[in-house]
Coordinates of C-alpha atoms in Angstrom, one line a residue:
M1 CA -39.5 45.9 154.4
K2 CA -41.5 43.6 152.2
F3 CA -40.9 43.3 148.4
D4 CA -43.4 41.7 146.2
R5 CA -42.7 39.6 143.1
S6 CA -43.2 42.5 140.6
F7 CA -40.4 44.5 142.3
W8 CA -37.9 41.8 141.8
L9 CA -38.9 41.4 138.2
R10 CA -38.4 45.1 137.6
I11 CA -34.9 45.3 139.1
L12 CA -33.6 41.9 137.7
P13 CA -32.6 43.2 134.2
W14 CA -30.7 46.1 135.8
G15 CA -28.9 43.8 138.1
L16 CA -27.8 41.5 135.2
F17 CA -26.7 44.5 133.2
G18 CA -24.6 45.7 136.2
A19 CA -23.1 42.3 136.6
A20 CA -22.1 42.3 133.0
L21 CA -20.4 45.7 133.4
I22 CA -18.4 44.4 136.3
F23 CA -17.4 41.3 134.3
L24 CA -16.3 43.4 131.4
A25 CA -14.4 45.8 133.6
V26 CA -12.5 42.8 135.2
Q27 CA -11.7 41.5 131.7
G28 CA -10.5 44.9 130.6
F29 CA -13.3 45.5 128.1
S30 CA -15.7 48.4 127.8
P31 CA -19.0 48.2 125.8
E32 CA -19.5 50.5 122.9
E33 CA -22.1 50.8 120.2
A34 CA -20.6 51.1 116.7
A35 CA -23.0 51.5 113.8
G36 CA -25.5 49.2 115.4
C37 CA -22.9 46.5 116.1
A38 CA -22.5 45.4 119.7
V39 CA -18.7 45.8 120.2
S40 CA -16.4 45.3 123.2
I41 CA -12.8 46.6 122.9
S42 CA -9.9 45.7 125.1
A43 CA -8.4 48.3 127.5
D44 CA -5.3 48.7 125.3
G45 CA -7.4 49.0 122.1
T46 CA -5.9 46.1 120.3
H47 CA -8.6 43.4 120.5
I48 CA -12.2 43.5 119.9
G49 CA -15.3 41.4 120.7
D50 CA -18.4 41.3 118.4
L51 CA -20.3 39.0 116.2
L52 CA -17.3 38.4 113.9
T53 CA -14.9 37.4 116.7
T54 CA -16.5 34.0 117.2
S55 CA -17.0 33.3 113.5
D56 CA -15.9 30.0 112.1
L57 CA -14.7 31.7 108.9
E58 CA -11.9 30.0 107.1
I59 CA -10.2 31.8 104.2
Q60 CA -7.8 30.4 101.6
I61 CA -5.8 32.0 98.8
N62 CA -4.5 29.6 96.2
G63 CA -5.5 26.7 98.3
L64 CA -3.4 27.8 101.3
P65 CA -4.8 29.1 104.6
L66 CA -5.0 32.9 105.2
N67 CA -5.0 33.0 109.0
V68 CA -7.0 36.1 110.0
D69 CA -7.4 36.8 113.7
L70 CA -10.8 38.5 113.9
S71 CA -10.3 39.4 117.5
E72 CA -7.7 42.0 116.4
T73 CA -9.0 45.5 115.7
A74 CA -6.6 46.0 112.7
P75 CA -5.6 42.5 111.4
L76 CA -2.5 42.4 109.2
V77 CA -1.8 39.2 107.2
A78 CA 0.3 38.0 104.2
P79 CA -0.7 35.2 101.9
L80 CA 1.6 32.1 101.8
S81 CA 1.6 32.4 98.0
L82 CA 0.7 35.0 95.3
S83 CA 1.3 35.5 91.6
R84 CA 1.2 38.7 89.6
E85 CA 1.1 37.0 86.2
T86 CA -2.0 34.8 86.8
T87 CA -5.2 35.2 88.8
N88 CA -5.1 34.2 92.4
I89 CA -8.1 32.2 93.8
L90 CA -9.7 33.3 97.0
T91 CA -12.1 30.9 98.7
W92 CA -13.8 30.8 102.1
T93 CA -16.1 28.6 104.1
S94 CA -18.3 29.4 107.1
S95 CA -21.5 28.0 108.6
D96 CA -22.7 31.6 108.9
R97 CA -24.5 32.6 105.6
N98 CA -24.7 36.2 106.7
L99 CA -21.0 36.8 106.3
Q100 CA -19.9 39.0 103.3
I101 CA -16.4 39.3 101.9
S102 CA -15.0 42.2 99.8
W103 CA -11.6 42.7 98.2
N104 CA -10.6 46.3 97.8
G105 CA -14.3 47.3 98.1
Q106 CA -15.6 44.7 95.5
K107 CA -18.0 42.2 97.0
L108 CA -17.0 38.6 96.2
T109 CA -18.6 35.2 96.1
S110 CA -16.5 32.1 96.7
P111 CA -14.4 31.1 94.8
A112 CA -13.2 34.5 93.5
A113 CA -10.4 35.5 91.2
I114 CA -8.2 38.3 92.5
E115 CA -5.3 40.0 90.6
V116 CA -2.3 41.9 92.0
E117 CA -0.1 44.3 90.0
T118 CA 3.0 44.1 92.2
L119 CA 4.5 41.9 94.9
S120 CA 5.9 44.0 97.6
P121 CA 5.6 44.2 101.4
Q122 CA 4.9 48.0 100.9
Q123 CA 1.9 47.2 98.8
S124 CA -1.4 45.9 100.3
S125 CA -5.0 45.2 99.6
V126 CA -8.0 45.4 101.9
L127 CA -10.1 42.4 102.7
T128 CA -13.3 43.5 104.3
I129 CA -15.4 41.0 106.3
R130 CA -19.0 42.0 107.3
K131 CA -21.9 40.5 109.2
G132 CA -24.8 42.9 109.5
D133 CA -23.3 46.1 110.8
C134 CA -20.2 44.5 112.2
Q135 CA -17.1 44.7 109.9
R136 CA -13.4 44.1 110.0
H137 CA -10.9 45.7 107.6
V138 CA -8.0 43.3 107.1
T139 CA -4.8 44.6 105.6
V140 CA -3.3 42.0 103.2
Q141 CA 0.4 42.5 102.5
L142 CA 1.2 41.5 98.9
L143 CA 4.6 40.1 100.1
P144 CA 5.4 38.9 103.6
D145 CA 7.9 41.0 105.6
S146 CA 10.1 37.9 105.9
F147 CA 10.8 37.7 102.2
P148 CA 14.4 38.8 101.9
T149 CA 15.4 41.8 99.9
V150 CA 17.1 40.7 96.7
Q151 CA 18.9 43.4 94.7
F152 CA 18.8 42.7 91.0
T153 CA 21.4 44.4 88.8
G154 CA 21.6 44.5 85.0
H155 CA 19.2 42.9 82.5
S156 CA 19.2 39.3 81.3
P157 CA 19.3 39.1 77.5
S158 CA 18.1 35.5 77.3
G159 CA 14.5 34.3 77.2
G160 CA 12.6 32.9 80.1
D161 CA 12.4 33.6 83.8
F162 CA 14.5 32.8 86.8
Y163 CA 13.3 30.1 89.2
G164 CA 15.0 29.9 92.6
D165 CA 14.8 29.6 96.3
L166 CA 15.8 31.6 99.4
M167 CA 16.6 30.2 102.8
N168 CA 18.5 30.8 106.0
D169 CA 19.1 28.8 109.1
D170 CA 16.3 30.0 111.3
G171 CA 13.5 31.6 109.4
D172 CA 11.0 31.2 106.6
S173 CA 12.1 29.7 103.3
Y174 CA 10.8 30.7 99.8
I175 CA 10.7 29.7 96.2
F176 CA 10.3 32.5 93.7
K177 CA 10.1 33.4 90.1
M178 CA 11.6 36.6 88.7
D179 CA 11.7 38.2 85.2
N180 CA 14.7 39.4 83.3
D181 CA 14.7 42.8 85.1
G182 CA 14.3 41.2 88.6
Q183 CA 10.6 41.9 89.0
L184 CA 9.0 39.3 91.3
L185 CA 6.4 37.3 89.5
Y186 CA 5.5 34.6 92.0
Y187 CA 6.4 33.4 95.5
Y188 CA 5.6 30.6 97.9
R189 CA 6.5 30.7 101.6
G190 CA 7.5 27.5 103.4
F191 CA 8.2 27.3 107.0
Y192 CA 11.7 26.3 108.0
N193 CA 11.7 23.1 110.1
K194 CA 14.2 20.5 111.3
S195 CA 13.9 18.7 107.9
G196 CA 14.8 21.6 105.8
S197 CA 13.4 24.2 103.4
V198 CA 11.3 24.5 100.2
M199 CA 13.6 24.3 97.1
N200 CA 14.2 23.1 93.6
F201 CA 11.5 25.2 91.9
Q202 CA 11.1 24.1 88.2
K203 CA 8.9 24.7 85.2
H204 CA 7.9 21.7 83.0
E205 CA 6.3 22.1 79.5
L206 CA 5.1 18.9 77.8
D207 CA 2.9 18.9 74.7
G208 CA 2.0 22.5 75.4
V209 CA 0.9 21.9 79.0
V210 CA 2.8 23.9 81.6
T211 CA 3.2 22.6 85.2
Y212 CA 5.5 23.6 88.0
S213 CA 7.1 21.6 90.8
F214 CA 9.1 22.2 94.0
F215 CA 10.3 20.2 97.0
E216 CA 8.7 20.7 100.3
P217 CA 10.0 19.1 103.5
S218 CA 7.9 17.0 105.8
A219 CA 7.4 18.1 109.4
D220 CA 7.6 14.4 110.5
I221 CA 10.9 12.6 109.6
S222 CA 10.9 10.2 112.5
D223 CA 11.5 7.3 110.1
H224 CA 14.8 8.7 108.8
L225 CA 18.2 9.3 110.3
L226 CA 19.1 13.0 110.0
Y227 CA 21.9 14.2 107.9
M228 CA 22.3 17.9 107.0
G229 CA 22.8 17.3 103.3
V230 CA 19.6 15.2 102.8
Q231 CA 16.0 16.5 103.3
Y232 CA 12.9 14.4 103.3
G233 CA 9.4 15.3 102.1
H234 CA 7.3 15.4 98.9
I235 CA 7.1 17.1 95.5
N236 CA 4.3 19.6 95.0
L237 CA 3.0 19.6 91.5
L238 CA 1.2 22.8 90.4
D239 CA -0.8 23.7 87.3
D240 CA -0.1 26.7 85.1
Q241 CA -2.1 28.9 87.6
Y242 CA 0.1 27.7 90.5
Q243 CA -2.7 25.7 92.0
L244 CA -1.8 22.4 93.6
I245 CA -2.5 19.4 91.5
Q246 CA -1.0 16.6 93.7
Q247 CA 1.8 15.8 96.1
I248 CA 4.2 13.1 94.9
E249 CA 6.2 10.7 97.0
L250 CA 8.1 7.4 96.4
L251 CA 6.0 4.3 95.9
P252 CA 6.4 1.0 97.7
S253 CA 9.0 -1.1 95.9
E254 CA 11.5 -3.9 96.4
H255 CA 14.0 -1.6 98.1
L256 CA 11.4 0.6 99.8
P257 CA 8.6 -1.7 100.9
A258 CA 6.5 1.0 102.6
G259 CA 7.2 3.7 100.0
G260 CA 7.3 7.2 101.5
M261 CA 9.2 10.5 101.4
C262 CA 11.5 11.4 98.5
E263 CA 14.6 13.5 99.1
N264 CA 15.2 17.1 98.0
H265 CA 17.7 16.9 95.2
E266 CA 15.9 16.0 92.0
F267 CA 12.6 15.6 90.3
L268 CA 12.1 15.1 86.5
M269 CA 8.7 15.1 84.8
L270 CA 8.8 12.9 81.7
G271 CA 5.2 13.0 80.8
E272 CA 1.7 12.9 82.2
N273 CA 1.9 10.8 85.4
H274 CA 5.5 9.9 84.5
Y275 CA 8.2 11.0 86.9
L276 CA 11.8 10.4 88.1
L277 CA 12.5 11.0 91.8
T278 CA 15.5 10.6 94.0
G279 CA 15.4 9.0 97.5
S280 CA 17.6 8.0 100.3
V281 CA 17.2 4.7 102.2
D282 CA 18.8 4.1 105.6
Q283 CA 19.8 0.4 105.9
N284 CA 22.2 -1.9 107.6
L285 CA 24.6 -3.2 104.9
W286 CA 27.2 -5.9 105.2
V287 CA 30.6 -4.5 104.3
S288 CA 33.3 -7.2 103.8
S289 CA 36.2 -4.9 104.6
E290 CA 34.7 -4.2 108.0
Q291 CA 33.4 -7.7 108.4
R292 CA 30.2 -6.4 109.9
Y293 CA 27.0 -4.6 109.1
V294 CA 27.2 -0.8 108.9
R295 CA 24.5 1.9 108.6
V296 CA 24.5 3.6 105.3
K297 CA 22.2 6.0 103.4
A298 CA 21.8 4.4 100.1
A299 CA 20.9 6.5 97.1
L300 CA 17.7 5.6 95.3
I301 CA 16.3 6.5 91.9
Q302 CA 12.7 5.7 91.2
E303 CA 10.8 6.0 87.9
I304 CA 7.0 6.1 88.3
L305 CA 4.5 5.8 85.5
N306 CA 0.7 5.8 86.2
D307 CA 1.3 5.1 89.9
E308 CA 3.6 2.1 89.2
V309 CA 7.3 1.8 89.7
I310 CA 8.7 0.8 86.3
F311 CA 12.4 1.3 87.1
E312 CA 14.5 1.5 90.3
W313 CA 18.2 1.9 90.9
Y314 CA 19.8 1.4 94.3
S315 CA 23.4 2.4 95.1
S316 CA 23.9 -0.5 97.5
D317 CA 23.5 -3.0 94.6
H318 CA 26.9 -1.7 93.4
P319 CA 29.4 -2.4 96.3
A320 CA 32.3 -0.8 94.4
L321 CA 30.8 2.6 95.1
L322 CA 31.5 2.1 98.8
R323 CA 35.2 2.0 98.1
Q324 CA 35.0 5.0 95.7
S325 CA 33.4 7.4 98.3
V326 CA 35.4 10.4 99.2
E327 CA 33.2 11.9 102.0
N328 CA 30.7 10.8 104.7
N329 CA 32.0 7.3 104.5
D330 CA 32.6 6.5 108.2
Y331 CA 31.7 2.8 107.9
T332 CA 32.5 2.3 111.6
N333 CA 29.5 4.5 112.4
T334 CA 31.4 5.9 115.4
N335 CA 30.9 9.6 114.9
D336 CA 27.3 9.8 115.9
T337 CA 24.8 7.4 117.5
Y338 CA 22.3 8.1 114.7
Y339 CA 24.8 8.4 111.9
A340 CA 24.3 6.7 108.5
A341 CA 27.1 6.9 106.0
D342 CA 25.8 9.1 103.1
Y343 CA 28.6 7.7 101.0
A344 CA 27.2 8.4 97.5
H345 CA 24.8 11.4 97.8
I346 CA 22.9 11.8 94.5
N347 CA 22.2 15.4 93.6
S348 CA 21.1 15.6 90.0
L349 CA 19.6 13.5 87.2
C350 CA 19.0 14.0 83.5
V351 CA 17.9 11.7 80.6
D352 CA 20.2 11.3 77.6
P353 CA 17.9 11.9 74.6
N354 CA 20.1 9.7 72.4
D355 CA 19.6 6.5 74.3
G356 CA 17.2 7.2 77.1
N357 CA 19.6 6.3 79.8
L358 CA 20.3 8.3 83.0
I359 CA 23.1 10.6 83.8
A360 CA 23.4 11.1 87.6
S361 CA 25.8 13.2 89.7
F362 CA 27.0 11.8 93.0
R363 CA 28.6 14.5 95.2
N364 CA 30.4 12.2 97.7
L365 CA 31.9 10.1 94.8
D366 CA 33.3 13.2 93.0
A367 CA 31.8 11.5 90.0
V368 CA 29.1 11.5 87.3
L369 CA 27.6 8.1 86.4
K370 CA 25.7 6.9 83.3
I371 CA 23.1 4.3 84.3
D372 CA 21.3 1.9 82.0
R373 CA 17.6 2.6 82.4
Q374 CA 16.7 -1.0 81.8
S375 CA 19.3 -3.1 83.6
G376 CA 20.6 -0.6 86.2
Q377 CA 24.1 -1.3 85.1
I378 CA 26.7 1.5 85.4
L379 CA 27.7 2.2 81.8
W380 CA 30.5 4.6 82.7
T381 CA 32.0 6.8 85.4
L382 CA 33.4 10.3 84.8
G383 CA 35.6 11.6 87.6
G384 CA 36.4 10.3 91.0
L385 CA 38.2 7.1 92.1
G386 CA 36.3 5.1 89.5
D387 CA 37.0 7.3 86.5
D388 CA 36.7 5.6 83.1
F389 CA 37.8 8.6 81.0
G390 CA 41.4 9.1 82.2
L391 CA 40.7 12.7 83.2
E392 CA 43.8 14.8 83.7
E393 CA 44.5 16.6 86.9
E394 CA 43.0 19.9 85.9
Q395 CA 39.9 18.2 84.5
L396 CA 39.0 16.5 87.8
F397 CA 36.1 18.0 89.8
S398 CA 35.1 17.7 93.4
R399 CA 31.7 17.7 95.2
Q400 CA 30.0 18.8 91.9
H401 CA 26.3 19.5 91.4
Y402 CA 23.8 19.8 88.6
A403 CA 25.4 17.7 85.9
K404 CA 23.2 18.2 82.8
L405 CA 23.4 17.7 79.1
T406 CA 23.1 20.9 77.0
D407 CA 21.2 21.2 73.7
E408 CA 24.6 20.7 72.0
G409 CA 25.1 17.4 73.7
T410 CA 27.9 18.5 76.0
L411 CA 27.9 17.7 79.7
L412 CA 27.8 20.9 81.8
L413 CA 28.3 20.8 85.6
F414 CA 28.8 23.0 88.6
D415 CA 32.2 22.0 90.0
N416 CA 32.1 23.1 93.7
G417 CA 35.8 22.6 93.8
N418 CA 36.2 21.7 97.4
A419 CA 39.6 20.2 96.8
Q420 CA 41.0 23.6 95.7
E421 CA 38.4 25.9 97.3
Q422 CA 37.7 27.4 93.9
T423 CA 34.4 26.8 92.2
R424 CA 34.3 26.3 88.4
I425 CA 31.9 25.7 85.6
L426 CA 33.1 22.7 83.5
E427 CA 31.8 21.6 80.1
F428 CA 32.8 18.3 78.5
Q429 CA 32.3 16.9 75.1
L430 CA 32.7 13.1 75.6
N431 CA 33.3 10.2 73.3
E432 CA 31.3 7.6 75.2
K433 CA 32.3 4.7 72.9
N434 CA 36.0 5.2 73.5
Q435 CA 35.5 6.7 76.9
S436 CA 37.6 9.7 76.2
V437 CA 37.3 13.5 76.4
I438 CA 37.0 15.2 73.0
T439 CA 37.0 18.8 74.3
W440 CA 36.6 20.5 77.6
K441 CA 36.6 24.0 79.0
E442 CA 36.5 25.6 82.4
M443 CA 35.0 28.9 83.4
M444 CA 35.3 30.5 86.8
V445 CA 35.2 33.7 88.8
D446 CA 38.3 34.1 90.8
G447 CA 37.7 33.8 94.5
K448 CA 34.2 32.3 94.1
Y449 CA 33.8 29.2 96.2
S450 CA 30.7 27.3 97.1
F451 CA 31.4 24.2 99.2
A452 CA 27.9 22.7 98.6
T453 CA 24.8 23.1 96.4
G454 CA 24.7 25.2 93.3
S455 CA 23.6 25.0 89.6
V456 CA 24.5 26.1 86.1
M457 CA 22.5 26.4 82.9
K458 CA 23.6 27.5 79.4
T459 CA 21.1 29.9 77.8
E460 CA 20.3 30.3 74.1
A461 CA 22.3 33.6 74.3
N462 CA 25.4 31.5 75.0
T463 CA 25.7 32.9 78.5
Y464 CA 25.7 30.8 81.7
V465 CA 23.2 31.2 84.5
I466 CA 25.0 30.3 87.7
G467 CA 23.2 29.7 91.0
W468 CA 26.0 30.0 93.6
G469 CA 24.5 27.8 96.3
T470 CA 26.3 28.1 99.6
G471 CA 28.6 30.6 98.0
S472 CA 25.7 33.0 97.8
V473 CA 27.1 35.5 100.3
H474 CA 27.8 38.0 97.6
S475 CA 25.5 36.8 94.8
L476 CA 22.7 34.3 94.6
M477 CA 22.9 34.2 90.8
S478 CA 25.2 35.5 88.1
E479 CA 24.4 35.4 84.4
I480 CA 27.8 35.7 82.7
D481 CA 29.0 35.9 79.2
F482 CA 32.3 34.2 79.5
D483 CA 33.4 35.3 76.0
T484 CA 33.5 38.9 77.2
R485 CA 33.6 38.2 80.9
E486 CA 30.6 40.5 81.3
V487 CA 28.2 39.9 84.2
V488 CA 25.0 40.7 82.4
A489 CA 22.6 40.2 85.3
E490 CA 23.0 39.4 89.0
M491 CA 21.0 38.8 92.1
I492 CA 22.5 40.1 95.4
P493 CA 21.0 38.7 98.5
A494 CA 20.2 40.1 101.9
Y495 CA 22.7 39.2 104.7
G496 CA 22.4 35.6 105.9
Q497 CA 20.5 34.4 102.9
Y498 CA 21.6 31.6 100.5
S499 CA 20.1 29.5 97.8
Y500 CA 20.0 25.9 96.7
R501 CA 19.5 26.5 93.0
V502 CA 18.7 29.4 90.7
V503 CA 17.9 28.3 87.2
K504 CA 16.2 29.6 84.1
F505 CA 13.3 28.2 82.1
Q506 CA 11.7 29.5 78.9

């Protein structure tokens, strides 16, 4: 039978259409027409193909990516950060100018301000993405499912809000802000990695300008020897709307020629572009008692002003500290191939407003040191093997954290109490000239023991806000009036959760 050219031209489109049907059947898709939008849906009904599927749309909320899979028929996402007390900024970019974005039915242009009334995984908003007649309704959870349940009891009588962090050993980590009744005001989700977790969330107010900061670990720590008590990364500095201003790291200096990652324990903001950071430097150090070089993790304090290092303190410049160490001081380096002796382990800083010098806590020295901010000289040592104050047995502390001056000028610290396995809050009034203790008091909850991390702050209501650190099994935070022994407010965590610090800022 002979077919002319017109015959082939007539059947060719039908042949191509049939081939397309066979291809879609093999792939598990069947074609449909939905409101004029050419759609193909997978056999199990979970994935979709249309003009939106191949879109190059990129969405951000508060400068952080909102990863939406437009091939899903019913996408469900949760932002990495949201606030209920400020507006949140939603932005998007795409080479396709025909895309339209709506939030709860309201059409938006980028950037757009969005507000939320509550932060809860049970609450959601609808993000609608359209191109022509194609559309996708994205359910946006207002709190990720991975945010742990925190039960808040009581009511805090003191001003301000609670700033803390939540972490576990194998999941997401969070920083959060809560009000006096335990209502969540802000969160940021960080992904747990081998370097650690987001932590040390703080508020700073200088000359009426509010900023926030927190530590975020780096995914690449190849230049540092690992040790579970030290994490490496940068400080995220946020404006009063929780928008990222800059990321801060250590600058190149005499002891750190390449500059680089700070460590997780402390960040102080002293003014505009004026910071104090802590660091940790792995080095080979000559130790005369060993008659050889050993690997140590030297503690570093760096003061930065307008992108210049104006002061730096380095624990290895003070050899006596090697002999005063009470933990992680294996100077033979025999316990691990990649071990470096974290013999000092700085974990808090504050500035004495009377003379401008530094007060620093060193966990593995069982001591608090005052350091001259000009010369770097150690002016005095409280506690530990180098104690200058003649502390009595019951005044000694072990593996302490968060040694800070109160408004009354007393030194308040969280005594982890590893030696006795009983955590205490200690408050000292010191005579620095005579190096003696004028008054001191201890406060504790029987049976409470936190072998690492933790914090304490004294509020204007003369109560104490205690972040229980690794002792968070039964409570992340307790606000206690020790005059009446009343627990006025408490945060009770979900199983397996713990916290580095929970503090309170006005």
